Short mmCIF file of C-alpha atoms in Angstrom, two decimals:
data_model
loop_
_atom_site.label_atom_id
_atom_site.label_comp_id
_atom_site.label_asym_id
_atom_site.label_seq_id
_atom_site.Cartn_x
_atom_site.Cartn_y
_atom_site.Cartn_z
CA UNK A 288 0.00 0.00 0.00
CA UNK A 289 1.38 3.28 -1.03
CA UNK A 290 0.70 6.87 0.69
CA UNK A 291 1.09 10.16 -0.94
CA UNK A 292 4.32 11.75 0.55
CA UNK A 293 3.27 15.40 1.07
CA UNK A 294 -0.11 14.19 2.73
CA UNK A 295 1.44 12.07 5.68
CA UNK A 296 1.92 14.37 8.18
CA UNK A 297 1.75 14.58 11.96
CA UNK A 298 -0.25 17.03 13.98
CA UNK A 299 1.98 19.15 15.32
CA UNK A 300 -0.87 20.52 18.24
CA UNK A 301 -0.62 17.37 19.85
CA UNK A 302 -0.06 17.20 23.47
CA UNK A 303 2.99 15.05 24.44
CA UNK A 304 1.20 12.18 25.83
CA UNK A 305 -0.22 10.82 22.57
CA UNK A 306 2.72 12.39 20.36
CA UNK A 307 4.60 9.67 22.79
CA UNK A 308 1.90 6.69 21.63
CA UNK A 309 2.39 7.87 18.16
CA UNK A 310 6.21 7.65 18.40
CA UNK A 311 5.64 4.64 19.85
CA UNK A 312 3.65 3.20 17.10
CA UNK A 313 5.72 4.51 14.43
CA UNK A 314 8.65 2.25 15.96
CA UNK A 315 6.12 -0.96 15.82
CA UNK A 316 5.61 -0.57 12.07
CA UNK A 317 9.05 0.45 11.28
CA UNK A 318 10.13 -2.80 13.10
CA UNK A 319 7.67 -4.81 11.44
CA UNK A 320 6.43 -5.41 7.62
CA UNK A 321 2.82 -2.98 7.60
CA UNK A 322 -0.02 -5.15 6.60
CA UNK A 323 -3.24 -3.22 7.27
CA UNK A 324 -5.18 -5.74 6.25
CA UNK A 325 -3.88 -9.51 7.18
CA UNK A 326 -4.01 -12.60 4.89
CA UNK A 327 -5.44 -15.63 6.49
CA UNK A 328 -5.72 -18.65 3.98
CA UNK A 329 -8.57 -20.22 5.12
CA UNK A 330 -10.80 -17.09 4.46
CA UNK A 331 -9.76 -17.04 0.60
CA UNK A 332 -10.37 -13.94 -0.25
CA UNK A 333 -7.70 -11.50 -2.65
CA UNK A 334 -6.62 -7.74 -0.97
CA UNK A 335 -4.85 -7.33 -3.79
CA UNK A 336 -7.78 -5.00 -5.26
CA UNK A 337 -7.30 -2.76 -1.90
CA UNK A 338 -3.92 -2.11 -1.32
CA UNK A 339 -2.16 -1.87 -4.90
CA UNK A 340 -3.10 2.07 -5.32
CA UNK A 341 -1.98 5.55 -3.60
CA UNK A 342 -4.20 6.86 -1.20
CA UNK A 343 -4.52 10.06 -0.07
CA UNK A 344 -6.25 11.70 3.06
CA UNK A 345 -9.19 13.93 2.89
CA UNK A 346 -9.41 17.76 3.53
CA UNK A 347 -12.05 18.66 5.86
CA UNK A 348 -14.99 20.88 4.06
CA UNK A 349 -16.79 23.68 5.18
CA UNK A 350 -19.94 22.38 7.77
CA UNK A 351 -22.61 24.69 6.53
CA UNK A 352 -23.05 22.51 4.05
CA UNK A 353 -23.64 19.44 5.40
CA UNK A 354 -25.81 21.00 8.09
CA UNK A 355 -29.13 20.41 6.38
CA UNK A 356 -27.86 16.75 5.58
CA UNK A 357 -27.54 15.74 8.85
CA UNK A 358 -31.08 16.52 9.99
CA UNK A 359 -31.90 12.93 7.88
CA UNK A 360 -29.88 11.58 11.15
CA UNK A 361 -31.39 12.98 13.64
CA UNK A 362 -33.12 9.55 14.42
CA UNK A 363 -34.73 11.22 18.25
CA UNK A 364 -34.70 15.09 18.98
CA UNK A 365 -33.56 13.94 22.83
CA UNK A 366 -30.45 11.86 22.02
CA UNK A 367 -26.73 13.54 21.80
CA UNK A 368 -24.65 13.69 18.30
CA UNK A 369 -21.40 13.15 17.41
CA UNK A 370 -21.31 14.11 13.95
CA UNK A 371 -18.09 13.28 11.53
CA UNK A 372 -17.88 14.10 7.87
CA UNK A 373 -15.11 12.15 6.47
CA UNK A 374 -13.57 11.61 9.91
CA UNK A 375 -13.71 15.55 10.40
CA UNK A 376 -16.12 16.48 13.82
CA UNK A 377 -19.07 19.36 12.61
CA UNK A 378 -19.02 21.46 15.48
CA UNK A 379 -21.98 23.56 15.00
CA UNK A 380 -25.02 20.91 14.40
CA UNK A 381 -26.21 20.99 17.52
CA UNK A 382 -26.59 23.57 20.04
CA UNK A 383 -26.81 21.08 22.78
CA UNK A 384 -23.85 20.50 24.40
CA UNK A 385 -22.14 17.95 26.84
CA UNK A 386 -18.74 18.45 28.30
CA UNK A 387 -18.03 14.67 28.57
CA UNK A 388 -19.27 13.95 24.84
CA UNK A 389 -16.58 15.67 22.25
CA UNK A 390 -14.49 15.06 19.58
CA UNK A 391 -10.83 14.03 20.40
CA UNK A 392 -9.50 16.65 18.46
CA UNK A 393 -11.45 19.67 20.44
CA UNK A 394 -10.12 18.27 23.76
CA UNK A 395 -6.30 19.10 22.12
CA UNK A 396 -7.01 21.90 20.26
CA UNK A 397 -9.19 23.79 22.94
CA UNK A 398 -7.36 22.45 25.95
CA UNK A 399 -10.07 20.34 27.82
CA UNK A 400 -8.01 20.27 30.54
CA UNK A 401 -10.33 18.13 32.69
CA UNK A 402 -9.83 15.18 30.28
CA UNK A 403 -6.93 14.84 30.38
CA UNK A 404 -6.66 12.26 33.56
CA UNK A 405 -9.36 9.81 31.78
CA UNK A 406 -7.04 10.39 28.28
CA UNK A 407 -3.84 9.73 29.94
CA UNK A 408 -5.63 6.71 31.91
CA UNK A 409 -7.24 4.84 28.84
CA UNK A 410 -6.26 5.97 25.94
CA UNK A 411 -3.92 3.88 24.23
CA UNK A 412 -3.65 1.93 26.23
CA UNK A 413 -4.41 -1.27 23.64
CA UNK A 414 -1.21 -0.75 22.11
CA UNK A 415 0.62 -3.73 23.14
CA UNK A 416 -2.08 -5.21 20.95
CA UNK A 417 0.19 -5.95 18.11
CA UNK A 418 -2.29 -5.46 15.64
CA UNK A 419 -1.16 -3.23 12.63
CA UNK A 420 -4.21 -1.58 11.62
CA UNK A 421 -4.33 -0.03 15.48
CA UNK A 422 -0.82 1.51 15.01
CA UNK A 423 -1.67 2.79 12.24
CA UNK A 424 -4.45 4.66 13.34
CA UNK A 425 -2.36 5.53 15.89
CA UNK A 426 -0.81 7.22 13.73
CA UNK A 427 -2.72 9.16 11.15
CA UNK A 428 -5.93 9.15 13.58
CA UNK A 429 -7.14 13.27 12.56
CA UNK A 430 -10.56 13.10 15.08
CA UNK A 431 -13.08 10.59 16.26
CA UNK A 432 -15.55 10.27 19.85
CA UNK A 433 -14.44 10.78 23.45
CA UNK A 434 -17.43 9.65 25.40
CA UNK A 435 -17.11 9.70 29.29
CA UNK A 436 -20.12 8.83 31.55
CA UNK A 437 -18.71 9.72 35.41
CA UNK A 438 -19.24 7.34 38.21
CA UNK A 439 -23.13 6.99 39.41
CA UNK A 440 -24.80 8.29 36.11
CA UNK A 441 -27.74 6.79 34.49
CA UNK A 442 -27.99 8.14 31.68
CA UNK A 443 -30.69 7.44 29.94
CA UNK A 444 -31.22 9.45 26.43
CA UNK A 445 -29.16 7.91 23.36
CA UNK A 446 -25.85 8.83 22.60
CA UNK A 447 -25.14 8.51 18.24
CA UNK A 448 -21.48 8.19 16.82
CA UNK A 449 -22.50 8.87 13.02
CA UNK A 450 -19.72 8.72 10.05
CA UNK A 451 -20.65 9.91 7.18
CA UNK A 452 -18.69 9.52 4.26
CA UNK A 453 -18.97 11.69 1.45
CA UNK A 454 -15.56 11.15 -0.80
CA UNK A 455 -14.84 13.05 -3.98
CA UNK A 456 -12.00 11.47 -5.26
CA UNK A 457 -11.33 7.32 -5.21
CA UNK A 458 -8.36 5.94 -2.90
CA UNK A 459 -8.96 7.87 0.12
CA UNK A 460 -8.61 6.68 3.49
CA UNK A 461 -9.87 7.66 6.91
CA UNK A 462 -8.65 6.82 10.68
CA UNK A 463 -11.26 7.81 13.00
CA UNK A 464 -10.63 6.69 16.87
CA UNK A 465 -13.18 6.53 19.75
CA UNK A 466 -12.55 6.18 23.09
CA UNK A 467 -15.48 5.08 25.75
CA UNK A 468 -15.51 4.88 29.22
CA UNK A 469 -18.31 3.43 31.60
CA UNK A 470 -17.19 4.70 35.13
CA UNK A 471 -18.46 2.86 38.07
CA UNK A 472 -22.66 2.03 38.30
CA UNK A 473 -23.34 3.76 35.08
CA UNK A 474 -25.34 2.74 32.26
CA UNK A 475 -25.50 4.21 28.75
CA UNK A 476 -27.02 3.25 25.27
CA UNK A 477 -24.44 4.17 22.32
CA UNK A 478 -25.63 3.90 18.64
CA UNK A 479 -22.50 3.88 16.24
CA UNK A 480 -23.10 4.52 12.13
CA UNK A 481 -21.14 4.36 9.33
CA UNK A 482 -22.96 5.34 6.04
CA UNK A 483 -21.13 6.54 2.24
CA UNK A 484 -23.45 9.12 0.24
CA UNK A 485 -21.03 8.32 -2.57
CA UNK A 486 -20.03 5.36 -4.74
CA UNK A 487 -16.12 6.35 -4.59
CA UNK A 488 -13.67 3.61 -3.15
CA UNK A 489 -12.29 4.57 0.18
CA UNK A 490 -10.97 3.08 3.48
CA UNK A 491 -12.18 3.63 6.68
CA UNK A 492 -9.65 2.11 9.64
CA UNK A 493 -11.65 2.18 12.29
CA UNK A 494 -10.48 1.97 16.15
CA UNK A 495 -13.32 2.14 18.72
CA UNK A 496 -11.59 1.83 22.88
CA UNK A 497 -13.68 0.47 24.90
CA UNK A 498 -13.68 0.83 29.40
CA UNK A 499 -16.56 -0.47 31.74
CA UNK A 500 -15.44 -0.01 34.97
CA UNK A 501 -17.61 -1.75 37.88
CA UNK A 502 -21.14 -2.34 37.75
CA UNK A 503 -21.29 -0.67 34.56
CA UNK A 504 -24.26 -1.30 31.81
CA UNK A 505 -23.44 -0.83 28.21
CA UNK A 506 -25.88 -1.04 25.03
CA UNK A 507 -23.44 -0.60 22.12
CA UNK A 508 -25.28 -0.78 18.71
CA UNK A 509 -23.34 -0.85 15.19
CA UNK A 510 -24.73 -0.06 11.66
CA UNK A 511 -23.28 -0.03 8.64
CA UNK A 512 -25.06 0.42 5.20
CA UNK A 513 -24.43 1.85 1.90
CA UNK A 514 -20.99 0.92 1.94
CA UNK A 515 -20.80 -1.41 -1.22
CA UNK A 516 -17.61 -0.10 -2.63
CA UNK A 517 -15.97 0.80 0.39
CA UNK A 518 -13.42 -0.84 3.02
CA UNK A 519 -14.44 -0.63 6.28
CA UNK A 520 -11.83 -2.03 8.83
CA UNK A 521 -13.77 -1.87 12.10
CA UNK A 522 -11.66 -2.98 15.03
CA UNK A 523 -13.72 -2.68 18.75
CA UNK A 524 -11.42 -3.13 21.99
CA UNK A 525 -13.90 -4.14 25.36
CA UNK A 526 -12.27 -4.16 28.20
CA UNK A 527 -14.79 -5.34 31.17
CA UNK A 528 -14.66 -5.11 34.49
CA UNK A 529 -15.85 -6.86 37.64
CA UNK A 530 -19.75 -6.63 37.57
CA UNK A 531 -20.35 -5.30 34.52
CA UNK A 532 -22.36 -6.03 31.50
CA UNK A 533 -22.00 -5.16 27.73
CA UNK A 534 -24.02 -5.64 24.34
CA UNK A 535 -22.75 -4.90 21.42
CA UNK A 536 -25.15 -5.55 17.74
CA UNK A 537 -23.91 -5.05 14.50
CA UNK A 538 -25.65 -4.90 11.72
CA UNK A 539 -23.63 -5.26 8.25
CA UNK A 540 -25.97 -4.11 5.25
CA UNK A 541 -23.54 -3.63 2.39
CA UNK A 542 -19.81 -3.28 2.00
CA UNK A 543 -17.37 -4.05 -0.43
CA UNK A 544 -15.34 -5.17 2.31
CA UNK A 545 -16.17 -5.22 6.14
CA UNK A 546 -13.98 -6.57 8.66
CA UNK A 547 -15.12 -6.73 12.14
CA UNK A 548 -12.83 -7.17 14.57
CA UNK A 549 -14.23 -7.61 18.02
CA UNK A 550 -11.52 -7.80 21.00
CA UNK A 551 -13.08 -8.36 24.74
CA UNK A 552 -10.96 -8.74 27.60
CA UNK A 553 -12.58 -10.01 30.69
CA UNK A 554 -10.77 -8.09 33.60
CA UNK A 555 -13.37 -8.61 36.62
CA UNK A 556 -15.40 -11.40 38.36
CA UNK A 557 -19.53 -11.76 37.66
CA UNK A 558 -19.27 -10.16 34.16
CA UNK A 559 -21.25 -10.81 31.50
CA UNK A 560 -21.56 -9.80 27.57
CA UNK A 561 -23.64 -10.47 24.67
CA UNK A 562 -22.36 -9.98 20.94
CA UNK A 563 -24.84 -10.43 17.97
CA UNK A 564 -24.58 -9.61 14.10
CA UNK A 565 -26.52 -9.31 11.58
CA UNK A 566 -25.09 -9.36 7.62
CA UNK A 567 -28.02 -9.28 4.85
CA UNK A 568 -26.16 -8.99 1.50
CA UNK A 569 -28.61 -8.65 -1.42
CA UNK A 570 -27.05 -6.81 -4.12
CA UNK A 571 -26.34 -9.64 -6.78
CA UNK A 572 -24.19 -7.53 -9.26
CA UNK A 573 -21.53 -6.96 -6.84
CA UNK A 574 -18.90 -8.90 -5.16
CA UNK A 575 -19.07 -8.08 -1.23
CA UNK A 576 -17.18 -9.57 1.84
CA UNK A 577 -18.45 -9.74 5.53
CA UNK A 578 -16.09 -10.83 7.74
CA UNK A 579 -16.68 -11.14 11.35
CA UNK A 580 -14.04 -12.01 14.11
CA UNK A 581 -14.52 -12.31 17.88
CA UNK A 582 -12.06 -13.36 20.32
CA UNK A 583 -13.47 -13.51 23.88
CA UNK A 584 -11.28 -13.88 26.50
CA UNK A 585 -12.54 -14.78 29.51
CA UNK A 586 -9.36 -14.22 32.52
CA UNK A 587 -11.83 -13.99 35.56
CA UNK A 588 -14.36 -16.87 37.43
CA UNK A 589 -18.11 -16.78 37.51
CA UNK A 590 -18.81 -15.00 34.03
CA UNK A 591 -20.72 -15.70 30.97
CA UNK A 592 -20.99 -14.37 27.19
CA UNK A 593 -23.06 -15.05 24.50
CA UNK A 594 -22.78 -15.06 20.53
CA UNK A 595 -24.97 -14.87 17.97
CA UNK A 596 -24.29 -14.02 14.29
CA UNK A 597 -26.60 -14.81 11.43
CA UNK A 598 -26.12 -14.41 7.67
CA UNK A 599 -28.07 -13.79 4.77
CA UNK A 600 -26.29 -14.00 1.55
CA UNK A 601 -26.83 -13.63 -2.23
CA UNK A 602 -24.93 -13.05 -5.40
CA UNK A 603 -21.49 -13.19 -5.23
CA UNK A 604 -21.31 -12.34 -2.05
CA UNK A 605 -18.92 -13.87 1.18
CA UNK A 606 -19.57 -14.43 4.83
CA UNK A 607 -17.15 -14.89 7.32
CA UNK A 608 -16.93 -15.95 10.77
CA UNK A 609 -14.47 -16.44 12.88
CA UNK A 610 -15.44 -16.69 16.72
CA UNK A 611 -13.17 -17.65 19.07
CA UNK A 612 -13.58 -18.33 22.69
CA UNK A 613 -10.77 -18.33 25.25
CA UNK A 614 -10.97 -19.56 28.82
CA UNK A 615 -7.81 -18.87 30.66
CA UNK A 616 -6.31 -21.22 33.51
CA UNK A 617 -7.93 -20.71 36.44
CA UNK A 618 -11.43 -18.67 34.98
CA UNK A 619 -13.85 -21.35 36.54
CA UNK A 620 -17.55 -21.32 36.16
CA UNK A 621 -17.59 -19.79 32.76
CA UNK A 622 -20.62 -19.97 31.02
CA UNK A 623 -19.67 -19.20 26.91
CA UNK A 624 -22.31 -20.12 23.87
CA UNK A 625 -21.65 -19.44 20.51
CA UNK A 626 -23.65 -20.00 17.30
CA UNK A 627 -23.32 -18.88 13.60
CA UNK A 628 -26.42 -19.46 11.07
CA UNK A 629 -26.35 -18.80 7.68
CA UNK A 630 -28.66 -19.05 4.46
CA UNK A 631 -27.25 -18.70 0.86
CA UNK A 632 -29.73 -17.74 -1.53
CA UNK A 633 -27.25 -18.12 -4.61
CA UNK A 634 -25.66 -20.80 -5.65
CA UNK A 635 -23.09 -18.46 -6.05
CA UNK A 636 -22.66 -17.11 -2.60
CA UNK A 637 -20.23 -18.79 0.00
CA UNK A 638 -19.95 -18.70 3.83
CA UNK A 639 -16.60 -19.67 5.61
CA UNK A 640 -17.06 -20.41 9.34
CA UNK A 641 -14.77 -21.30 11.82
CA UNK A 642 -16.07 -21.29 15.66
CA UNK A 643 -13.39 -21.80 18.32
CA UNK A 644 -12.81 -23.24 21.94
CA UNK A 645 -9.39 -22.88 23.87
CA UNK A 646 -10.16 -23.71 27.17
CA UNK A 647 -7.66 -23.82 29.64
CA UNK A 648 -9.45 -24.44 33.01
CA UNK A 649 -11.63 -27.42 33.83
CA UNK A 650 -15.09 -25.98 35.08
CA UNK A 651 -16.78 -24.53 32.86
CA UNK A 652 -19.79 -24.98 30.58
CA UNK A 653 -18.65 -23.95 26.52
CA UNK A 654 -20.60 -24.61 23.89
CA UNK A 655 -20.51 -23.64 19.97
CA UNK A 656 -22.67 -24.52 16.87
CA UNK A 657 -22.60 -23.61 13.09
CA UNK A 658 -25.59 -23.97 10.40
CA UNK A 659 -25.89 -23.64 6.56
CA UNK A 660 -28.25 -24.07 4.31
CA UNK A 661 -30.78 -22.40 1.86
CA UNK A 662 -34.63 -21.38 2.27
CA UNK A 663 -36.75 -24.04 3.50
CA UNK A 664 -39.34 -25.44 0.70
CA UNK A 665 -41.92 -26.85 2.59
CA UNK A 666 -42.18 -23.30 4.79
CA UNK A 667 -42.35 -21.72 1.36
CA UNK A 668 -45.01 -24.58 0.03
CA UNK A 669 -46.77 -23.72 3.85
CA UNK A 670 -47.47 -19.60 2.45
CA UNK A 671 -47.95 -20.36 -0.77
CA UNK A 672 -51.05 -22.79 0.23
CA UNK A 673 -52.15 -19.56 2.46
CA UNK A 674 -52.50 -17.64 -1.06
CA UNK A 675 -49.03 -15.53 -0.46
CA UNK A 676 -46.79 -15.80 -3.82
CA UNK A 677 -43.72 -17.16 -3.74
CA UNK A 678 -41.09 -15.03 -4.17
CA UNK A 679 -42.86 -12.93 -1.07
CA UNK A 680 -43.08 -16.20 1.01
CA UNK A 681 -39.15 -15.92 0.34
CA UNK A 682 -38.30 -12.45 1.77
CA UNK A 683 -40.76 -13.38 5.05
CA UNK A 684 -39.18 -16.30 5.97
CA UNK A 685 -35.71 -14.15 5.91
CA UNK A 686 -37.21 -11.86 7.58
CA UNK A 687 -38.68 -14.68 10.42
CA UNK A 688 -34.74 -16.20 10.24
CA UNK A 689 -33.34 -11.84 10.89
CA UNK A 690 -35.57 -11.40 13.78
CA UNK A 691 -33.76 -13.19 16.66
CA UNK A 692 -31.11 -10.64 16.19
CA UNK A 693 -33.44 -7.85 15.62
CA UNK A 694 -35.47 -8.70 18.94
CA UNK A 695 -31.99 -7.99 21.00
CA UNK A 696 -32.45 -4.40 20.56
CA UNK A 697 -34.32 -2.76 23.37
CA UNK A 698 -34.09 0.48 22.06
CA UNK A 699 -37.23 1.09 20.39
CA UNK A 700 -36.71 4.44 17.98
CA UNK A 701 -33.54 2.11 16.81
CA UNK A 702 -35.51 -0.64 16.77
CA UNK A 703 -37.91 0.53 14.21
CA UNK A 704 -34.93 2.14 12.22
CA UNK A 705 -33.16 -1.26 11.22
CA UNK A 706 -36.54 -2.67 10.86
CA UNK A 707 -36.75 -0.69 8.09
CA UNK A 708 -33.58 -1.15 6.70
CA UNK A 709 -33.79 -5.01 7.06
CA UNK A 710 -37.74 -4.95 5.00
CA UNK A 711 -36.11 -2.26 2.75
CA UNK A 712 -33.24 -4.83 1.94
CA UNK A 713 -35.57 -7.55 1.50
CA UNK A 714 -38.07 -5.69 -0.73
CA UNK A 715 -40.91 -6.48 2.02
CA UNK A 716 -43.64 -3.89 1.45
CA UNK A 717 -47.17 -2.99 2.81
CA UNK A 718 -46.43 -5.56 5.78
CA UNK A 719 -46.81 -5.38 9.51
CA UNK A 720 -44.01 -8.40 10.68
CA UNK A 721 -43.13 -6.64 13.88
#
């Protein structure tokens, strides 16, 4: 992968804390070959068609004119925006204003001051990952969320990360960065979106930091649509601790090529999580790739997650999962379930699956399964004797096999939103299925 010379350049406003992180990842990929996104065999796919050009970075646009754009976002008039136009923060969208919800940018070029403890205490702090695609956003990161809810809060109106990509030219790439931190007995409800306006070919490398301190309660919801010739390299580090509990749904629409990355890091006693996806590919003219990987590791006794990813795929389209569930030495009473369904509607489509155990303590319960298959006749034969045509009969039953994931959310305005999307994508019309 080649970068424009003149456009790789480091911020030069940047306090000394993450100038050192930056350093520090420079070092990493100077030491090692760069490969943003990593080859694995078995998933037999070709890159080739994403890194062989130049990319360049964007240059941030004047706001006022996005500002009527945005209002198509607005998804509740109560909830609190974090608005980014090609990784670039619009200040001025909302009038409403929270001191622990900015862009990581603001806090260094204004000074927040009072962030700084919770910066220097979590971010970066996943950098002995060894994972390329983090040091390079490291690197080039330009803006992205800081959300901090203190110790004690409830709080209880949505919070929305939106991305919106709006590229002119082909071969750009973006590094946006969040950082999220659930302080003790708090509970909040994020909503994350990624969404291109254009049909230009760009990369998003996305890093997403993730805290819940004790007793915490986090609803983390990820959507991602009209991405079908864009890269979207989505990498989410959880780290959990004692007491606390975390969801996180993602729901893959379109995209040339998605990766997922979920890391969780079980750092406490009596946790528990929940991770679910939801990929419904239905353009048949293109060639897209979902590709979901979860590594759970559970370090701590007396906790339990849960997986759940299902697949709907047509065209030439891919699915991948890779889930893989680690039980240290010594993490006793675990509870871990994981299950991957899939239906291929073309004969043409393909699903690679590869669920994982490494368990390394003796008492624990661990269970994973994997299905594949295509439409069921007889359920179609069942509506068509009920005087519903066939090819309807088709899209309802994917809707009936999309709906365990959809029931997860307990956010009802988002709720109703992907509901949409999923009976948009599946050309269901005039029909109540809720």
């Amino acid at each position: 992968m080649k970068f424009k010379k003149e456009n790789i350049n480091f911020n030069n406003y940047i306090y000394k804390y993450i100038s050192i992180i930056r350093n520090k990842s420079i070092k990493k990929i100077n030491k090692n070959k760069l490969y943003l996104f990593e080859y694995e065999k078995w998933k037999n796919y070709d890159i080739s068609s994403i890194i062989d050009y130049e990319y360049s970075f964007p240059i941030k646009e004047k706001e006022s004119i996005y500002l009527k754009l945005l209002n198509k976002y607005v998804l509740d008039v109560d909830g609190f925006y974090l608005f980014f136009i090609n990784g670039f923060y619009i200040y001025n969208f909302f009038k409403k204003k929270n001191k622990n919800f900015l862009s990581l940018n603001d806090i260094i070029i204004n000074n927040k001051s009072y962030c700084n403890s919770n910066i220097e205490k979590y971010y970066g702090k996943t950098l002995s990952n060894n994972d390329n695609l983090n040091y390079f956003n490291f690197i080039f990161s330009k803006d992205g969320a800081y959300i901090y809810i203190p110790d004690g809060i409830y709080f209880k109106k949505n919070i929305y990360i939106i991305y919106i990509y709006n590229i002119i030219n082909d071969y750009s790439i973006i590094n946006p960065r969040n950082l999220i931190i659930l302080g003790k007995k708090t509970k909040a409800k994020i909503i994350e979106i990624h969404e291109s306006l254009t049909n230009k070919i760009f990369i998003s490398n996305s890093v997403t930091e993730i805290f819940n301190e004790k007793k915490s309660y986090l609803d983390y919801i990820k959507i991602q649509n009209n991405l079908s010739f864009s890269y979207l390299k989505d990498n989410t580090l959880l780290t959990q601790k004692k007491n606390s509990y975390c969801s996180i749904n993602t729901f893959s629409f379109e995209g040339r090529l998605l990766n997922n990355n979920i890391n969780f890091f079980n750092c406490g006693n009596n946790s528990k999580l929940n991770f679910n996806g939801l990929t419904i590919i239905k353009n048949k003219s293109l060639n897209q790739i979902i590709d979901n990987k979860i590594l759970i590791n559970h370090l701590y006794t007396n906790c339990e997650s849960n997986q759940t990813y299902k697949y709907i795929l047509n065209g030439r389209s891919k699915g991948i999962f890779n889930g893989i569930i680690k039980v240290h030495k010594n993490a006793n009473n675990i509870n871990a379930l994981q299950k991957n369904d899939n239906i291929l509607i073309s004969n043409k489509s393909f699903i690679y699956t590869k669920p994982e155990l490494k368990i390394y303590a003796n008492n624990v319960k661990c269970t994973h399964g994997c299905t594949i298959g295509k439409i069921d006749n007889e359920k179609i034969f069942y509506f068509c004797s009920r005087g519903i045509k066939k090819k309807r009969a088709k899209y309802i039953l994917l809707f009936l096999f999309s709906k365990e994931i959809l029931k997860k959310i307990n956010i009802y305005n988002i709720f109703i939103y992907i509901y949409n999307i999923i009976l948009y994508k599946l050309k269901i019309f005039n029909l109540n299925l809720i």
